[in-house]
Short mmCIF file of C-alpha atoms in Angstrom, two decimals:
data_model
loop_
_atom_site.label_atom_id
_atom_site.label_comp_id
_atom_site.label_asym_id
_atom_site.label_seq_id
_atom_site.Cartn_x
_atom_site.Cartn_y
_atom_site.Cartn_z
CA MET A 1 0.00 0.00 0.00
CA GLN A 2 1.45 3.29 -1.11
CA THR A 3 1.57 6.24 1.24
CA LYS A 4 0.21 9.47 -0.24
CA HIS A 5 2.21 12.59 0.39
CA ARG A 6 0.62 16.03 0.34
CA ARG A 7 2.34 18.40 -1.99
CA GLY A 8 3.71 21.48 -0.22
CA PHE A 9 4.19 24.99 -1.55
CA THR A 10 7.16 25.54 -3.78
CA LEU A 11 9.44 28.49 -3.12
CA ILE A 12 8.03 30.35 -6.12
CA GLU A 13 4.45 29.81 -4.95
CA MET A 14 5.31 31.10 -1.49
CA VAL A 15 6.95 34.18 -2.97
CA VAL A 16 3.85 34.84 -5.09
CA VAL A 17 1.54 34.46 -2.07
CA ILE A 18 3.70 36.79 0.02
CA ALA A 19 3.74 39.30 -2.83
CA ILE A 20 -0.06 39.19 -3.10
CA ILE A 21 -0.42 39.68 0.65
CA GLY A 22 1.97 42.62 0.45
CA VAL A 23 -0.07 44.23 -2.33
CA LEU A 24 -3.31 43.74 -0.39
CA LEU A 25 -1.77 45.25 2.72
CA ALA A 26 -0.51 48.22 0.72
CA LEU A 27 -3.99 48.77 -0.70
CA THR A 28 -5.87 48.41 2.58
CA ALA A 29 -3.42 50.19 4.89
CA PRO A 30 -4.57 53.72 3.96
CA LEU A 31 -8.21 52.70 4.38
CA PHE A 32 -7.52 51.13 7.75
CA SER A 33 -5.49 54.14 8.84
CA SER A 34 -8.31 56.49 7.81
CA PHE A 35 -10.87 54.35 9.62
CA LEU A 36 -8.71 54.26 12.74
CA GLU A 37 -8.27 58.03 12.82
CA SER A 38 -12.00 58.51 12.25
CA ALA A 39 -12.71 56.22 15.20
CA ARG A 40 -10.22 58.16 17.33
CA LYS A 41 -11.84 61.46 16.36
CA THR A 42 -15.30 60.14 17.22
CA ALA A 43 -14.03 58.95 20.61
CA CYS A 44 -12.44 62.35 21.22
CA MET A 45 -15.69 64.12 20.38
CA ALA A 46 -17.56 61.94 22.85
CA ASN A 47 -14.91 62.68 25.47
CA LEU A 48 -15.28 66.43 24.87
CA THR A 49 -18.99 66.21 25.58
CA THR A 50 -18.47 64.00 28.64
CA ALA A 51 -15.82 66.33 30.06
CA THR A 52 -18.05 69.37 29.56
CA ARG A 53 -21.04 67.73 31.22
CA THR A 54 -18.96 66.42 34.10
CA LEU A 55 -17.61 69.89 34.84
CA GLU A 56 -21.12 71.38 34.53
CA PHE A 57 -22.43 68.77 36.97
CA TYR A 58 -19.89 69.72 39.61
CA GLU A 59 -20.50 73.41 39.01
CA VAL A 60 -24.32 73.24 39.17
CA VAL A 61 -25.26 70.18 41.21
CA GLU A 62 -22.29 70.10 43.57
CA ASN A 63 -22.20 73.92 43.66
CA ARG A 64 -18.42 74.02 43.37
CA THR A 65 -16.45 76.97 42.03
CA LEU A 66 -14.34 75.73 39.13
CA THR A 67 -10.94 77.02 40.14
CA PRO A 68 -7.89 75.63 38.29
CA ASP A 69 -7.17 73.24 41.17
CA VAL A 70 -10.77 71.98 41.24
CA ILE A 71 -10.76 71.48 37.46
CA ASP A 72 -7.48 69.57 37.73
CA THR A 73 -8.99 67.24 40.32
CA ILE A 74 -12.20 66.67 38.34
CA MET A 75 -10.39 66.03 35.06
CA LYS A 76 -7.98 63.67 36.77
CA ASP A 77 -10.49 61.71 38.85
CA SER A 78 -13.45 61.66 36.43
CA MET A 79 -11.73 61.64 33.03
CA GLY A 80 -8.44 59.94 33.87
CA ALA A 81 -6.54 62.96 32.57
CA ASP A 82 -2.94 63.85 33.29
CA PRO A 83 -2.83 67.56 34.22
CA THR A 84 0.19 69.34 32.70
CA SER A 85 1.25 72.94 32.22
CA SER A 86 -0.07 72.85 28.64
CA GLY A 87 -3.41 71.18 29.42
CA TYR A 88 -4.86 67.74 30.05
CA ARG A 89 -3.27 64.75 28.38
CA GLY A 90 -4.40 61.15 28.14
CA ILE A 91 -8.02 61.76 27.06
CA CYS A 92 -7.76 62.24 23.28
CA PRO A 93 -6.92 58.91 21.57
CA SER A 94 -4.87 60.83 19.00
CA GLY A 95 -2.69 62.47 21.64
CA GLY A 96 -4.39 65.85 21.67
CA VAL A 97 -4.25 68.10 24.72
CA TYR A 98 -7.50 69.29 26.29
CA ASN A 99 -7.88 72.85 27.54
CA VAL A 100 -10.73 74.05 29.75
CA THR A 101 -11.98 77.63 29.92
CA VAL A 102 -14.69 78.97 32.22
CA GLY A 103 -16.36 82.21 31.17
CA ALA A 104 -17.42 85.03 33.46
CA SER A 105 -21.01 83.75 33.38
CA GLY A 106 -19.87 80.23 34.26
CA ASP A 107 -20.13 78.75 30.77
CA ILE A 108 -17.64 75.93 30.22
CA LYS A 109 -15.74 75.15 27.04
CA VAL A 110 -13.45 72.19 26.50
CA ARG A 111 -11.21 72.17 23.42
CA CYS A 112 -8.83 69.56 22.02
CA SER A 113 -5.56 70.75 20.46
CA LYS A 114 -5.69 67.91 17.93
CA HIS A 115 -9.30 68.23 16.78
CA GLY A 116 -9.87 71.83 17.84
CA MET A 117 -13.52 71.48 18.73
CA THR A 118 -15.78 72.36 21.61
CA ALA A 119 -18.73 70.14 22.44
CA VAL A 120 -21.22 72.16 20.34
CA GLU A 121 -18.85 72.40 17.36
CA THR A 122 -18.33 68.66 17.64
CA ILE A 123 -22.05 67.95 17.41
CA ASN A 124 -22.43 70.07 14.29
CA SER A 125 -19.32 69.01 12.40
CA ASP A 126 -19.95 65.27 12.37
CA ASN A 127 -23.74 65.13 12.52
CA LYS A 128 -25.16 67.56 9.96
CA ASN A 129 -27.14 64.83 8.18
CA ILE A 130 -28.53 63.49 11.46
CA LEU A 131 -29.46 67.00 12.59
CA ASP A 132 -31.25 67.61 9.29
CA LEU A 133 -33.23 64.39 9.76
CA LEU A 134 -33.93 65.33 13.38
CA GLN A 135 -35.32 68.73 12.39
CA LEU A 136 -37.46 67.14 9.66
CA ALA A 137 -38.85 64.65 12.19
CA ILE A 138 -39.67 67.45 14.65
CA GLU A 139 -41.25 69.58 11.92
CA SER A 140 -43.33 66.61 10.78
CA TYR A 141 -44.57 66.07 14.33
CA PHE A 142 -45.71 69.67 14.73
CA GLU A 143 -47.40 69.63 11.32
CA LYS A 144 -49.53 66.68 12.38
CA ARG A 145 -50.09 67.86 15.95
CA PRO A 146 -50.48 71.65 16.20
CA GLY A 147 -48.87 73.13 19.29
CA ASN A 148 -45.46 74.24 20.45
CA THR A 149 -44.30 71.49 22.82
CA LEU A 150 -43.23 67.89 22.34
CA ASN A 151 -42.59 65.59 25.30
CA SER A 152 -40.95 62.19 25.23
CA THR A 153 -43.30 61.11 28.02
CA GLY A 154 -46.38 61.94 25.97
CA PRO A 155 -48.30 59.63 23.59
CA ASN A 156 -47.17 59.36 19.98
CA PHE A 157 -44.05 61.48 20.38
CA GLY A 158 -42.11 59.26 17.96
CA ASP A 159 -39.25 57.02 19.04
CA ASP A 160 -37.27 58.10 15.98
CA ILE A 161 -36.95 61.59 17.44
CA LYS A 162 -35.34 60.23 20.61
CA GLU A 163 -32.99 58.04 18.58
CA ARG A 164 -31.92 60.97 16.40
CA LEU A 165 -31.48 63.21 19.41
CA ALA A 166 -29.24 60.60 21.01
CA ALA A 167 -27.24 60.15 17.80
CA SER A 168 -26.77 63.87 17.15
CA LEU A 169 -25.89 64.75 20.75
CA LYS A 170 -23.78 61.59 21.21
CA ILE A 171 -25.63 60.35 24.28
CA SER A 172 -27.44 57.15 25.23
CA THR A 173 -31.21 56.85 24.80
CA ASP A 174 -31.71 56.63 28.57
CA PHE A 175 -33.22 60.11 28.93
CA ASP A 176 -36.44 62.10 28.58
CA PHE A 177 -36.85 65.36 26.73
CA ARG A 178 -39.10 68.34 26.13
CA ILE A 179 -38.92 70.29 22.88
CA TYR A 180 -40.28 73.81 22.65
CA LYS A 181 -40.98 75.23 19.20
CA VAL A 182 -39.82 78.85 19.05
CA ASN A 183 -40.64 79.19 15.34
CA ASN A 184 -40.50 77.04 12.20
CA ASN A 185 -36.70 77.00 12.17
CA GLU A 186 -35.82 77.19 15.85
CA TYR A 187 -36.35 74.79 18.73
CA LYS A 188 -35.25 74.58 22.35
CA VAL A 189 -34.50 71.02 23.45
CA TYR A 190 -34.33 70.07 27.12
CA ILE A 191 -32.64 66.75 27.95
CA SER A 192 -33.19 65.28 31.41
CA ASP A 193 -32.67 62.17 33.48
CA PRO A 194 -35.49 59.61 32.98
CA LEU A 195 -38.73 60.80 34.62
CA LYS A 196 -40.42 57.42 35.01
CA ASP A 197 -39.42 56.82 38.63
CA VAL A 198 -39.25 60.48 39.68
CA ASN A 199 -41.98 62.11 41.74
CA VAL A 200 -43.71 65.30 40.64
CA SER A 201 -42.03 68.39 42.15
CA ASP A 202 -38.74 66.51 42.53
CA GLN A 203 -35.78 67.91 40.62
CA VAL A 204 -33.76 66.32 37.81
CA THR A 205 -30.63 67.41 35.98
CA VAL A 206 -31.49 69.12 32.69
CA THR A 207 -29.26 70.34 29.85
CA GLY A 208 -30.65 72.67 27.20
CA TYR A 209 -29.80 72.83 23.49
CA GLN A 210 -30.83 75.42 20.92
CA ILE A 211 -31.39 74.11 17.40
CA LYS A 212 -31.65 76.70 14.62
CA ASN A 213 -31.92 75.92 10.91
CA GLY A 214 -30.68 72.37 11.40
CA TRP A 215 -27.69 73.31 13.58
CA VAL A 216 -27.06 73.15 17.31
CA ALA A 217 -26.62 76.88 17.85
CA GLY A 218 -25.84 76.66 21.52
CA THR A 219 -25.87 74.54 24.64
CA GLY A 220 -26.79 75.64 28.13
CA THR A 221 -25.45 74.52 31.46
CA SER A 222 -26.73 71.51 33.39
CA GLN A 223 -29.32 72.72 35.90
CA LEU A 224 -31.64 71.21 38.50
CA ILE A 225 -35.21 71.62 37.22
CA SER A 226 -38.51 70.55 38.78
CA VAL A 227 -40.70 67.80 37.38
CA GLY A 228 -44.25 68.93 36.59
CA THR A 229 -47.36 67.48 34.97
CA GLU A 230 -49.65 68.35 32.11
CA SER A 231 -52.43 66.65 30.18
CA VAL A 232 -51.84 65.46 26.61
CA ASP A 233 -54.85 64.00 24.78
CA GLY A 234 -56.53 63.67 28.15
CA VAL A 235 -53.64 61.69 29.61
CA PRO A 236 -51.64 63.18 32.52
CA ILE A 237 -47.88 62.96 31.92
CA LYS A 238 -44.72 64.03 33.73
CA ILE A 239 -42.81 66.85 32.08
CA ILE A 240 -39.69 68.95 32.55
CA SER A 241 -40.68 72.37 33.91
CA ALA A 242 -38.71 74.08 31.16
CA ALA A 243 -39.82 77.57 32.24
CA GLU A 244 -37.41 77.24 35.18
CA TYR A 245 -34.42 76.73 32.88
CA GLN A 246 -32.11 79.74 32.78
CA TRP A 247 -30.42 80.36 29.43
CA ASP A 248 -27.29 82.50 29.36
#
């Protein structure tokens, strides 16, 4: 009985295979590099928003004055940053340095030296298409249901609006919102903690956003706002008492 031997690769065949792999790597390397940098930029944008909201939380909820030492502690403990004389390192995946500025009115801006964007600029730069779709969805809602307010806790508010809000603002869908229609091209959006298990008259953390002509034109600070009630289609619902919100 003869033993069958499997034929191995010849040297020439191995060289050809290696050459093909090399060509494929050369072709895909730029694409992979571009994808990797895009992923890093997206992560940085999310970090910008998180850093801003974290600082706003300590300023509003914890009632702390954001001195340089306090900011250093917050950025280090909450964001894992390495405070240096030039800014905060270790947050941007691309090696950018974060700088924090606090205005006279208490408004907070966080900017990355690599991507050069604040939280609001970040939202607009990468999400124009989503914001356009969001505005269309909101406009469609108000066309079908005359009025000037839209609540996520109300009936028939449209889950797609919440999903697009989450996508455009780079947050999870674990929130409630109230949208106030200023005019056909301008809306004020109030994002809060979930209201389901909160009692009426209790307070929740709320962040406001101004959307004008399909752009996020501004973002307010995080504030403690009362939970109220109103009737929609005869059904009582919990709402954010948006009238309490103080815009700069």
